Amino acid sequence: MYKIALLGNPNSGKTTLYNILTKSRAKVGNWPGVTVDYIEGNYSYNNDKYVVVDLPGIYSLSPYSAEEIVTRNFLFDDSVDIILNIVDASNFERNLYLTTQLLEVGKKVVVALNMQDVLQKQGLSLDTKVLEEQLGCSVVSISAGNNEGIKELINTIEKVAKSDDSAKTSTILKESEIYDHITNLTHEFKISDFTACKLLEGDTLAKKEFSEKFSEKDYEFVAKEIDILKSEHDKSPDIYIADLRFNFIVDLYDKAISKKIDYTKDSQSDKLDKIFTNKYLGLPIFALLMGFVFYLTFGPFGSYLLDTADNLVNVELVSYVEQLLTSLGSSDFVISLITVGIIPGVGMVITFLPQILILFFFLSIFEDTGYMARIAFMMDGFLHKVGLSGKAFVPLITGFGCSVPAIMSTRTLDSARDRKIAIIITPFMSCGAKLPVYIVFAAAFFPGHETLAVVSFYMLGVVVALLSALLLKNTMFKGEEAPFILELPPYRLPKAKNVGLALWDKASGFFVRAGKILLPISIVIWLLQNFDTSLHMTANIQESMLASVGAFIAPIFTPLGFGNWESSVALLTGLVAKEVVVSTLSILYATGDAGLIDTLSAHFSTLSAISYLTFVVLYMPCVAALAAMKKEFNSWKYALSAVAYQTTTAYVVALLVYQIGSLFIS
Amino acid sequence: MTTLDIIIIICAGLIVVASIVSAVKKVKNNDFGCDNCSGCKNAGSCASKKNN
């Protein structure tokens, strides 16, 4: 078995290559920071097993953020046999900086020169023979997006893995004056060339590791070498070493490239950026695009889809199943369990699938084309104003899909302060599971204005998240936000495969959740609704176990305008997963042919419905997100404090909405 | 009660018991991930386990 560490700059196509090699379907995005933890998969070739580990993208081996530290530590793991360095050939000079460092780690390196198709479109080519000679490792041209060059890459990996040659290290530093200083350190402390070089660069991680093994006096020896280097070259060693690397890269590029690029000419992406990231046009264009997407999803077309699906599931299917079971002589107990418990509970949420797919279809296109990264760029200034690094955009936007990966992606933030703020505010973003709740209330209380209603609740989450960041920045987490460097990927036409996979994942995940979460919960809710505390079946729902639990917590919500036990119970069950709110309300409120949308207005006024939705938007996330928060904070104290903050905020905002609203609406 | 009724009730019971057992396992192993999120399969420890 051979272990391959797949490594490269952010957005260089690592995950695409990983998916091809291991036949997996990990998420791929045209924006940096998609991979925040390592993913492991494997493939077999000529009876040998190769384990591929996809690591988060990094620009250099001098780490700043948590995920960069994960990557660097992993590289030095003894089990890693080969480093597969993926290099974006269309961004060769910047990508090769990492390569020059990887060649000093002392492991076998294979360079996969990706994005050949982009290079070819520019009428360019890179001579792999020249690259191999100069770098001292195998180089293979590939186009991961088009599945080209993969066979040759797999062959090369096998050849390198089985070769008895030991790993060659780069000659960049060995041929420079700095190598004498590196050797001084390696002889004195018996450390590797790599560690010695990092110490001279003033790398904080290397310094920390050094201080754990050696005394302060020993470090004085290192400091002396740094001082000598400074005086010899009139610049700090890290700058000097970076210069050495870049001079090597520029020289190598000149030798390997078929013709020079005229950087004075605007590329296609530059031309598009002049419009999409324009100071004045950028945000209005973004607002227009999002408006269009929301209108298509929740406007007349979306409503038509919802009505059709609702009618199909909650009327036609219920009536068909009822007739079928009656004709088969089933008892009332079973008929009620299926037609009042299971079908409304599971079916009500399933009916929202078409709208959810439309929304995520467009979001996938934004992501795959590279437009999402532009939105991050435009939001940077705004996020800085509320005390967040522009990088916080990644978890915030991921939060629209699901809070669990969004909370995990806060690892891409460089400072612990930024990370903590981002973890606390991310659940305010409306995840996909909250969408069914918005849709059903919008259809019931704002017919004809569904788009505006849904957008308003999305915006409420965003505004509260930003205000919370501002509040936390000025109270608990004082300090400066970390600077934000964002690479704008080139615009690409969306790949049908990527968009298709994103939609498939969404749809299949939806059905998996329906089966694993909604189905058992619907059964339990129906049982609790039909049995009293003495475990006798009751026709009077007010005597049921569910009513007893609900009646206990309902008074808490009376000042918010929805102090009935059914809506309170739905909030409680919603902690398992947010769409369960709709399932619960559907089981408790739907009667006969009238679905949930038709019956909601009998239980909520428009104002109390707004207050209820406000609470749903903001209150604590589901248990899975809570577990993710605990994992990222590495502390129950912080995780529970975050949950208390979110729920208190939800309560206060919903209270204000209802009480102030009551002054104007009788 | 018909045989079909009894089968339906047993199945419903098994579904509930299986989901409770699965939830207890998850809590014990601190393993909340892809199963509970919207199927995005974003990279993370959950995706890592899935790929294994």
mmCIF file of C-alpha atoms in Angstrom, chain A residues 207-566:
data_model
loop_
_atom_site.group_PDB
_atom_site.id
_atom_site.type_symbol
_atom_site.label_atom_id
_atom_site.label_comp_id
_atom_site.label_asym_id
_atom_site.label_seq_id
_atom_site.Cartn_x
_atom_site.Cartn_y
_atom_site.Cartn_z
ATOM 1 C CA LYS A 207 10.236 28.114 16.380
ATOM 2 C CA LYS A 208 7.604 26.588 18.661
ATOM 3 C CA GLU A 209 8.728 23.049 17.848
ATOM 4 C CA PHE A 210 12.369 24.061 18.388
ATOM 5 C CA SER A 211 11.665 25.609 21.788
ATOM 6 C CA GLU A 212 9.969 22.365 22.871
ATOM 7 C CA LYS A 213 13.171 20.393 22.240
ATOM 8 C CA PHE A 214 15.943 22.889 22.881
ATOM 9 C CA SER A 215 16.762 25.578 25.416
ATOM 10 C CA GLU A 216 16.496 29.328 25.022
ATOM 11 C CA LYS A 217 20.288 29.503 24.858
ATOM 12 C CA ASP A 218 20.220 27.149 21.873
ATOM 13 C CA TYR A 219 17.863 29.528 20.112
ATOM 14 C CA GLU A 220 20.434 32.273 20.564
ATOM 15 C CA PHE A 221 22.626 30.277 18.167
ATOM 16 C CA VAL A 222 19.781 30.367 15.607
ATOM 17 C CA ALA A 223 19.205 34.081 16.208
ATOM 18 C CA LYS A 224 22.901 34.741 15.629
ATOM 19 C CA GLU A 225 22.728 32.977 12.230
ATOM 20 C CA ILE A 226 19.681 35.067 11.335
ATOM 21 C CA ASP A 227 21.536 38.271 12.269
ATOM 22 C CA ILE A 228 24.554 37.310 10.155
ATOM 23 C CA LEU A 229 22.269 36.597 7.191
ATOM 24 C CA LYS A 230 20.514 39.923 7.659
ATOM 25 C CA SER A 231 23.762 41.856 7.656
ATOM 26 C CA GLU A 232 25.138 39.880 4.670
ATOM 27 C CA HIS A 233 22.125 40.470 2.430
ATOM 28 C CA ASP A 234 20.610 43.614 3.875
ATOM 29 C CA LYS A 235 17.208 41.961 4.101
ATOM 30 C CA SER A 236 15.535 39.502 6.437
ATOM 31 C CA PRO A 237 16.229 35.803 5.641
ATOM 32 C CA ASP A 238 12.580 35.024 4.809
ATOM 33 C CA ILE A 239 12.578 37.729 2.115
ATOM 34 C CA TYR A 240 15.968 36.575 0.849
ATOM 35 C CA ILE A 241 14.820 32.940 0.632
ATOM 36 C CA ALA A 242 11.556 33.945 -1.076
ATOM 37 C CA ASP A 243 13.619 35.958 -3.617
ATOM 38 C CA LEU A 244 15.779 32.916 -4.294
ATOM 39 C CA ARG A 245 12.730 30.782 -4.936
ATOM 40 C CA PHE A 246 10.998 33.326 -7.175
ATOM 41 C CA ASN A 247 14.184 33.962 -9.193
ATOM 42 C CA PHE A 248 14.434 30.209 -9.773
ATOM 43 C CA ILE A 249 10.752 30.024 -10.785
ATOM 44 C CA VAL A 250 10.963 32.975 -13.199
ATOM 45 C CA ASP A 251 14.073 31.483 -14.784
ATOM 46 C CA LEU A 252 12.433 28.059 -15.052
ATOM 47 C CA TYR A 253 9.248 29.517 -16.529
ATOM 48 C CA ASP A 254 11.243 31.330 -19.223
ATOM 49 C CA LYS A 255 12.936 28.056 -20.161
ATOM 50 C CA ALA A 256 9.780 25.923 -20.167
ATOM 51 C CA ILE A 257 7.072 28.142 -21.667
ATOM 52 C CA SER A 258 6.467 28.069 -25.418
ATOM 53 C CA LYS A 259 5.991 31.854 -25.688
ATOM 54 C CA LYS A 260 5.835 34.855 -23.385
ATOM 55 C CA ILE A 261 2.450 36.152 -22.272
ATOM 56 C CA ASP A 262 1.576 39.772 -22.774
ATOM 57 C CA TYR A 263 0.264 40.668 -19.316
ATOM 58 C CA THR A 264 -0.621 44.184 -20.459
ATOM 59 C CA LYS A 265 -3.614 42.763 -22.373
ATOM 60 C CA ASP A 266 -6.826 42.064 -20.455
ATOM 61 C CA SER A 267 -7.856 38.405 -20.281
ATOM 62 C CA GLN A 268 -11.482 37.357 -20.774
ATOM 63 C CA SER A 269 -11.851 37.175 -16.975
ATOM 64 C CA ASP A 270 -10.385 40.679 -16.569
ATOM 65 C CA LYS A 271 -12.950 42.019 -19.025
ATOM 66 C CA LEU A 272 -15.824 40.336 -17.193
ATOM 67 C CA ASP A 273 -14.477 41.535 -13.836
ATOM 68 C CA LYS A 274 -14.615 45.116 -15.070
ATOM 69 C CA ILE A 275 -18.398 44.648 -15.108
ATOM 70 C CA PHE A 276 -19.128 42.153 -12.316
ATOM 71 C CA THR A 277 -16.780 43.624 -9.701
ATOM 72 C CA ASN A 278 -17.220 47.233 -10.781
ATOM 73 C CA LYS A 279 -17.346 49.612 -7.812
ATOM 74 C CA TYR A 280 -20.767 50.932 -8.816
ATOM 75 C CA LEU A 281 -22.249 48.109 -10.914
ATOM 76 C CA GLY A 282 -21.034 45.076 -8.919
ATOM 77 C CA LEU A 283 -23.537 45.122 -6.066
ATOM 78 C CA PRO A 284 -26.597 46.114 -8.175
ATOM 79 C CA ILE A 285 -25.768 43.274 -10.612
ATOM 80 C CA PHE A 286 -25.482 40.856 -7.677
ATOM 81 C CA ALA A 287 -28.811 42.098 -6.252
ATOM 82 C CA LEU A 288 -30.457 41.709 -9.683
ATOM 83 C CA LEU A 289 -29.119 38.187 -10.166
ATOM 84 C CA MET A 290 -30.196 37.091 -6.691
ATOM 85 C CA GLY A 291 -33.586 38.781 -7.200
ATOM 86 C CA PHE A 292 -34.050 36.811 -10.416
ATOM 87 C CA VAL A 293 -33.079 33.539 -8.726
ATOM 88 C CA PHE A 294 -35.419 34.116 -5.784
ATOM 89 C CA TYR A 295 -38.274 35.214 -8.067
ATOM 90 C CA LEU A 296 -37.933 32.096 -10.176
ATOM 91 C CA THR A 297 -37.736 29.894 -7.082
ATOM 92 C CA PHE A 298 -40.505 31.385 -4.976
ATOM 93 C CA GLY A 299 -42.539 33.447 -7.464
ATOM 94 C CA PRO A 300 -45.432 32.211 -9.636
ATOM 95 C CA PHE A 301 -43.389 29.378 -11.158
ATOM 96 C CA GLY A 302 -42.205 28.100 -7.768
ATOM 97 C CA SER A 303 -45.706 28.457 -6.309
ATOM 98 C CA TYR A 304 -47.138 26.442 -9.170
ATOM 99 C CA LEU A 305 -44.638 23.654 -8.507
ATOM 100 C CA LEU A 306 -45.426 23.746 -4.785
ATOM 101 C CA ASP A 307 -49.199 23.655 -5.314
ATOM 102 C CA THR A 308 -48.894 20.765 -7.753
ATOM 103 C CA ALA A 309 -46.607 18.748 -5.471
ATOM 104 C CA ASP A 310 -48.730 19.590 -2.410
ATOM 105 C CA ASN A 311 -51.908 18.475 -4.154
ATOM 106 C CA LEU A 312 -50.241 15.317 -5.413
ATOM 107 C CA VAL A 313 -48.872 14.235 -2.036
ATOM 108 C CA ASN A 314 -51.232 15.641 0.563
ATOM 109 C CA VAL A 315 -54.525 15.229 -1.285
ATOM 110 C CA GLU A 316 -54.225 12.635 -4.042
ATOM 111 C CA LEU A 317 -51.796 10.300 -2.301
ATOM 112 C CA VAL A 318 -53.531 10.551 1.102
ATOM 113 C CA SER A 319 -56.925 9.836 -0.436
ATOM 114 C CA TYR A 320 -55.560 6.960 -2.559
ATOM 115 C CA VAL A 321 -53.789 5.309 0.398
ATOM 116 C CA GLU A 322 -56.841 5.792 2.622
ATOM 117 C CA GLN A 323 -59.094 4.094 0.070
ATOM 118 C CA LEU A 324 -56.601 1.303 -0.483
ATOM 119 C CA LEU A 325 -56.162 0.541 3.221
ATOM 120 C CA THR A 326 -59.926 0.710 3.820
ATOM 121 C CA SER A 327 -60.534 -1.742 0.993
ATOM 122 C CA LEU A 328 -57.908 -4.083 2.511
ATOM 123 C CA GLY A 329 -59.771 -3.944 5.819
ATOM 124 C CA SER A 330 -57.080 -2.073 7.775
ATOM 125 C CA SER A 331 -57.926 -0.726 11.195
ATOM 126 C CA ASP A 332 -58.533 2.982 11.843
ATOM 127 C CA PHE A 333 -55.352 2.987 13.914
ATOM 128 C CA VAL A 334 -53.148 2.032 10.939
ATOM 129 C CA ILE A 335 -55.051 4.223 8.469
ATOM 130 C CA SER A 336 -54.576 7.213 10.789
ATOM 131 C CA LEU A 337 -50.892 6.387 11.404
ATOM 132 C CA ILE A 338 -50.209 6.469 7.666
ATOM 133 C CA THR A 339 -52.570 9.164 6.387
ATOM 134 C CA VAL A 340 -52.410 11.562 9.342
ATOM 135 C CA GLY A 341 -48.929 10.759 10.672
ATOM 136 C CA ILE A 342 -46.500 9.502 8.056
ATOM 137 C CA ILE A 343 -47.696 11.017 4.754
ATOM 138 C CA PRO A 344 -48.258 14.596 6.012
ATOM 139 C CA GLY A 345 -45.079 14.436 8.125
ATOM 140 C CA VAL A 346 -42.761 13.202 5.406
ATOM 141 C CA GLY A 347 -44.740 14.307 2.345
ATOM 142 C CA MET A 348 -45.132 17.935 3.377
ATOM 143 C CA VAL A 349 -41.358 18.415 3.347
ATOM 144 C CA ILE A 350 -40.853 16.394 0.144
ATOM 145 C CA THR A 351 -43.198 18.778 -1.696
ATOM 146 C CA PHE A 352 -40.607 21.562 -1.311
ATOM 147 C CA LEU A 353 -37.924 19.624 -3.149
ATOM 148 C CA PRO A 354 -38.546 21.221 -6.598
ATOM 149 C CA GLN A 355 -38.092 24.743 -5.203
ATOM 150 C CA ILE A 356 -35.017 23.788 -3.196
ATOM 151 C CA LEU A 357 -33.475 22.229 -6.304
ATOM 152 C CA ILE A 358 -34.114 25.369 -8.375
ATOM 153 C CA LEU A 359 -32.416 27.558 -5.748
ATOM 154 C CA PHE A 360 -29.394 25.298 -5.407
ATOM 155 C CA PHE A 361 -29.144 24.879 -9.176
ATOM 156 C CA PHE A 362 -28.438 28.607 -9.480
ATOM 157 C CA LEU A 363 -26.159 28.721 -6.439
ATOM 158 C CA SER A 364 -24.122 25.824 -7.937
ATOM 159 C CA ILE A 365 -23.807 27.765 -11.188
ATOM 160 C CA PHE A 366 -22.616 30.868 -9.297
ATOM 161 C CA GLU A 367 -20.044 28.714 -7.548
ATOM 162 C CA ASP A 368 -18.836 26.788 -10.570
ATOM 163 C CA THR A 369 -18.442 29.834 -12.802
ATOM 164 C CA GLY A 370 -16.275 31.632 -10.234
ATOM 165 C CA TYR A 371 -18.892 34.324 -9.561
ATOM 166 C CA MET A 372 -19.193 33.309 -5.877
ATOM 167 C CA ALA A 373 -15.558 34.335 -5.301
ATOM 168 C CA ARG A 374 -16.388 37.751 -6.812
ATOM 169 C CA ILE A 375 -19.255 38.145 -4.342
ATOM 170 C CA ALA A 376 -16.756 37.443 -1.525
ATOM 171 C CA PHE A 377 -14.473 40.110 -2.990
ATOM 172 C CA MET A 378 -17.300 42.658 -3.095
ATOM 173 C CA MET A 379 -18.397 41.830 0.462
ATOM 174 C CA ASP A 380 -14.894 42.135 1.916
ATOM 175 C CA GLY A 381 -15.087 45.871 2.678
ATOM 176 C CA PHE A 382 -18.496 45.449 4.243
ATOM 177 C CA LEU A 383 -17.417 42.497 6.391
ATOM 178 C CA HIS A 384 -14.405 44.476 7.609
ATOM 179 C CA LYS A 385 -16.757 47.215 8.779
ATOM 180 C CA VAL A 386 -18.532 44.757 11.069
ATOM 181 C CA GLY A 387 -15.239 43.387 12.339
ATOM 182 C CA LEU A 388 -14.948 40.230 10.254
ATOM 183 C CA SER A 389 -12.274 39.166 7.851
ATOM 184 C CA GLY A 390 -13.499 38.926 4.258
ATOM 185 C CA LYS A 391 -12.633 35.235 4.482
ATOM 186 C CA ALA A 392 -15.664 34.826 6.790
ATOM 187 C CA PHE A 393 -17.729 35.024 3.615
ATOM 188 C CA VAL A 394 -16.915 31.356 2.897
ATOM 189 C CA PRO A 395 -18.624 29.929 6.028
ATOM 190 C CA LEU A 396 -21.437 32.459 5.794
ATOM 191 C CA ILE A 397 -22.330 31.516 2.223
ATOM 192 C CA THR A 398 -21.864 27.794 2.963
ATOM 193 C CA GLY A 399 -24.338 28.319 5.820
ATOM 194 C CA PHE A 400 -27.098 28.835 3.237
ATOM 195 C CA GLY A 401 -26.677 25.148 2.395
ATOM 196 C CA CYS A 402 -26.010 23.547 5.771
ATOM 197 C CA SER A 403 -24.574 24.840 9.045
ATOM 198 C CA VAL A 404 -22.444 21.726 9.681
ATOM 199 C CA PRO A 405 -19.901 22.176 6.827
ATOM 200 C CA ALA A 406 -20.213 25.954 7.240
ATOM 201 C CA ILE A 407 -19.053 25.743 10.851
ATOM 202 C CA MET A 408 -16.252 23.392 9.791
ATOM 203 C CA SER A 409 -15.143 25.800 7.067
ATOM 204 C CA THR A 410 -14.423 28.480 9.694
ATOM 205 C CA ARG A 411 -11.052 26.708 9.915
ATOM 206 C CA THR A 412 -10.016 28.676 6.844
ATOM 207 C CA LEU A 413 -10.041 31.846 8.977
ATOM 208 C CA ASP A 414 -6.592 32.874 10.150
ATOM 209 C CA SER A 415 -7.228 34.160 13.654
ATOM 210 C CA ALA A 416 -8.882 32.367 16.563
ATOM 211 C CA ARG A 417 -10.897 35.524 17.233
ATOM 212 C CA ASP A 418 -12.359 35.597 13.694
ATOM 213 C CA ARG A 419 -13.079 31.865 13.876
ATOM 214 C CA LYS A 420 -15.042 32.131 17.114
ATOM 215 C CA ILE A 421 -17.148 35.038 15.849
ATOM 216 C CA ALA A 422 -17.837 33.194 12.577
ATOM 217 C CA ILE A 423 -18.886 29.979 14.378
ATOM 218 C CA ILE A 424 -21.351 31.903 16.548
ATOM 219 C CA ILE A 425 -22.973 33.844 13.691
ATOM 220 C CA THR A 426 -22.965 31.176 10.945
ATOM 221 C CA PRO A 427 -26.148 29.404 12.194
ATOM 222 C CA PHE A 428 -28.074 32.674 11.694
ATOM 223 C CA MET A 429 -27.727 32.112 7.946
ATOM 224 C CA SER A 430 -30.796 30.281 6.691
ATOM 225 C CA CYS A 431 -29.809 26.693 5.944
ATOM 226 C CA GLY A 432 -31.636 24.626 3.317
ATOM 227 C CA ALA A 433 -33.622 22.848 6.040
ATOM 228 C CA LYS A 434 -35.264 26.120 7.132
ATOM 229 C CA LEU A 435 -36.471 26.757 3.590
ATOM 230 C CA PRO A 436 -39.581 24.508 3.825
ATOM 231 C CA VAL A 437 -40.688 26.487 6.899
ATOM 232 C CA TYR A 438 -40.336 29.794 5.029
ATOM 233 C CA ILE A 439 -42.100 28.449 1.941
ATOM 234 C CA VAL A 440 -45.117 27.084 3.799
ATOM 235 C CA PHE A 441 -45.616 30.267 5.869
ATOM 236 C CA ALA A 442 -45.043 32.519 2.832
ATOM 237 C CA ALA A 443 -47.657 30.571 0.850
ATOM 238 C CA ALA A 444 -50.126 30.696 3.758
ATOM 239 C CA PHE A 445 -49.740 34.332 4.813
ATOM 240 C CA PHE A 446 -48.293 36.209 1.850
ATOM 241 C CA PRO A 447 -49.944 34.752 -1.272
ATOM 242 C CA GLY A 448 -48.715 36.633 -4.321
ATOM 243 C CA HIS A 449 -45.748 38.018 -2.367
ATOM 244 C CA GLU A 450 -43.942 34.775 -1.549
ATOM 245 C CA THR A 451 -40.634 35.923 -3.065
ATOM 246 C CA LEU A 452 -40.512 39.095 -0.975
ATOM 247 C CA ALA A 453 -41.474 37.184 2.173
ATOM 248 C CA VAL A 454 -38.802 34.484 1.740
ATOM 249 C CA VAL A 455 -36.117 37.044 0.796
ATOM 250 C CA SER A 456 -37.041 39.083 3.910
ATOM 251 C CA PHE A 457 -36.450 36.115 6.196
ATOM 252 C CA TYR A 458 -33.160 35.304 4.490
ATOM 253 C CA MET A 459 -32.142 38.950 4.937
ATOM 254 C CA LEU A 460 -33.218 38.930 8.590
ATOM 255 C CA GLY A 461 -30.719 36.115 9.249
ATOM 256 C CA VAL A 462 -27.951 37.970 7.377
ATOM 257 C CA VAL A 463 -28.606 41.288 9.175
ATOM 258 C CA VAL A 464 -28.707 39.674 12.635
ATOM 259 C CA ALA A 465 -25.489 37.742 11.804
ATOM 260 C CA LEU A 466 -23.679 40.962 10.832
ATOM 261 C CA LEU A 467 -25.005 42.929 13.823
ATOM 262 C CA SER A 468 -23.950 40.070 16.098
ATOM 263 C CA ALA A 469 -20.447 40.167 14.601
ATOM 264 C CA LEU A 470 -20.317 43.900 15.329
ATOM 265 C CA LEU A 471 -21.518 43.328 18.895
ATOM 266 C CA LEU A 472 -19.094 40.454 19.562
ATOM 267 C CA LYS A 473 -16.201 42.403 18.030
ATOM 268 C CA ASN A 474 -16.796 45.280 20.445
ATOM 269 C CA THR A 475 -17.420 43.171 23.544
ATOM 270 C CA MET A 476 -16.154 39.612 23.955
ATOM 271 C CA PHE A 477 -13.755 39.364 21.023
ATOM 272 C CA LYS A 478 -11.949 42.681 20.808
ATOM 273 C CA GLY A 479 -9.012 42.888 18.411
ATOM 274 C CA GLU A 480 -8.053 43.458 14.810
ATOM 275 C CA GLU A 481 -9.501 41.289 12.061
ATOM 276 C CA ALA A 482 -6.969 39.332 10.005
ATOM 277 C CA PRO A 483 -6.124 40.661 6.517
ATOM 278 C CA PHE A 484 -7.884 38.943 3.636
ATOM 279 C CA ILE A 485 -6.125 37.698 0.520
ATOM 280 C CA LEU A 486 -8.536 36.197 -1.973
ATOM 281 C CA GLU A 487 -7.547 34.645 -5.238
ATOM 282 C CA LEU A 488 -10.135 35.382 -7.897
ATOM 283 C CA PRO A 489 -10.344 32.244 -10.020
ATOM 284 C CA PRO A 490 -10.804 32.696 -13.765
ATOM 285 C CA TYR A 491 -14.403 32.632 -14.969
ATOM 286 C CA ARG A 492 -15.316 29.234 -16.364
ATOM 287 C CA LEU A 493 -18.409 27.917 -18.039
ATOM 288 C CA PRO A 494 -20.261 25.838 -15.440
ATOM 289 C CA LYS A 495 -19.609 22.122 -15.861
ATOM 290 C CA ALA A 496 -22.842 20.144 -16.194
ATOM 291 C CA LYS A 497 -21.221 17.350 -14.165
ATOM 292 C CA ASN A 498 -20.422 19.590 -11.182
ATOM 293 C CA VAL A 499 -23.860 21.235 -11.175
ATOM 294 C CA GLY A 500 -25.551 17.868 -11.715
ATOM 295 C CA LEU A 501 -23.627 16.290 -8.845
ATOM 296 C CA ALA A 502 -24.468 19.204 -6.530
ATOM 297 C CA LEU A 503 -28.169 18.784 -7.344
ATOM 298 C CA TRP A 504 -28.022 15.013 -7.043
ATOM 299 C CA ASP A 505 -26.365 15.330 -3.635
ATOM 300 C CA LYS A 506 -29.040 17.787 -2.554
ATOM 301 C CA ALA A 507 -31.917 15.604 -3.782
ATOM 302 C CA SER A 508 -30.537 12.287 -2.529
ATOM 303 C CA GLY A 509 -29.591 13.894 0.798
ATOM 304 C CA PHE A 510 -33.129 15.208 1.043
ATOM 305 C CA PHE A 511 -34.635 11.748 0.600
ATOM 306 C CA VAL A 512 -32.113 10.182 2.975
ATOM 307 C CA ARG A 513 -33.110 12.739 5.621
ATOM 308 C CA ALA A 514 -36.779 12.086 4.884
ATOM 309 C CA GLY A 515 -36.250 8.385 5.527
ATOM 310 C CA LYS A 516 -33.839 8.587 8.427
ATOM 311 C CA ILE A 517 -35.178 11.601 10.314
ATOM 312 C CA LEU A 518 -38.638 12.653 9.159
ATOM 313 C CA LEU A 519 -40.161 9.168 8.976
ATOM 314 C CA PRO A 520 -39.316 8.008 12.540
ATOM 315 C CA ILE A 521 -40.108 11.442 13.976
ATOM 316 C CA SER A 522 -43.481 11.528 12.190
ATOM 317 C CA ILE A 523 -44.325 8.138 13.707
ATOM 318 C CA VAL A 524 -43.276 9.258 17.192
ATOM 319 C CA ILE A 525 -45.198 12.543 16.922
ATOM 320 C CA TRP A 526 -48.320 10.716 15.747
ATOM 321 C CA LEU A 527 -48.032 8.295 18.688
ATOM 322 C CA LEU A 528 -47.509 11.097 21.208
ATOM 323 C CA GLN A 529 -50.464 12.914 19.636
ATOM 324 C CA ASN A 530 -52.804 9.909 19.874
ATOM 325 C CA PHE A 531 -51.902 8.526 23.295
ATOM 326 C CA ASP A 532 -52.382 10.157 26.667
ATOM 327 C CA THR A 533 -50.004 10.063 29.610
ATOM 328 C CA SER A 534 -51.637 6.812 30.861
ATOM 329 C CA LEU A 535 -50.729 5.251 27.482
ATOM 330 C CA HIS A 536 -54.395 4.984 26.421
ATOM 331 C CA MET A 537 -55.357 5.937 22.915
ATOM 332 C CA THR A 538 -57.299 9.183 22.939
ATOM 333 C CA ALA A 539 -59.417 10.871 20.302
ATOM 334 C CA ASN A 540 -59.072 14.175 22.098
ATOM 335 C CA ILE A 541 -55.735 15.627 21.064
ATOM 336 C CA GLN A 542 -55.785 18.047 24.020
ATOM 337 C CA GLU A 543 -55.381 15.062 26.369
ATOM 338 C CA SER A 544 -52.410 13.640 24.440
ATOM 339 C CA MET A 545 -48.835 13.336 25.696
ATOM 340 C CA LEU A 546 -47.732 15.855 23.083
ATOM 341 C CA ALA A 547 -50.268 18.397 24.354
ATOM 342 C CA SER A 548 -48.986 17.885 27.930
ATOM 343 C CA VAL A 549 -45.364 18.545 26.879
ATOM 344 C CA GLY A 550 -46.416 21.451 24.661
ATOM 345 C CA ALA A 551 -48.599 23.012 27.348
ATOM 346 C CA PHE A 552 -45.600 23.015 29.675
ATOM 347 C CA ILE A 553 -43.399 25.089 27.328
ATOM 348 C CA ALA A 554 -46.074 27.085 25.482
ATOM 349 C CA PRO A 555 -46.376 29.887 28.119
ATOM 350 C CA ILE A 556 -42.731 30.830 27.397
ATOM 351 C CA PHE A 557 -43.802 31.821 23.886
ATOM 352 C CA THR A 558 -47.060 33.607 24.786
ATOM 353 C CA PRO A 559 -45.392 37.078 24.803
ATOM 354 C CA LEU A 560 -44.159 36.258 21.271
ATOM 355 C CA GLY A 561 -47.723 35.743 20.040
ATOM 356 C CA PHE A 562 -47.723 31.983 19.429
ATOM 357 C CA GLY A 563 -48.282 30.499 22.857
ATOM 358 C CA ASN A 564 -50.210 27.450 21.578
ATOM 359 C CA TRP A 565 -48.762 24.065 22.402
ATOM 360 C CA GLU A 566 -48.616 22.788 18.809
#
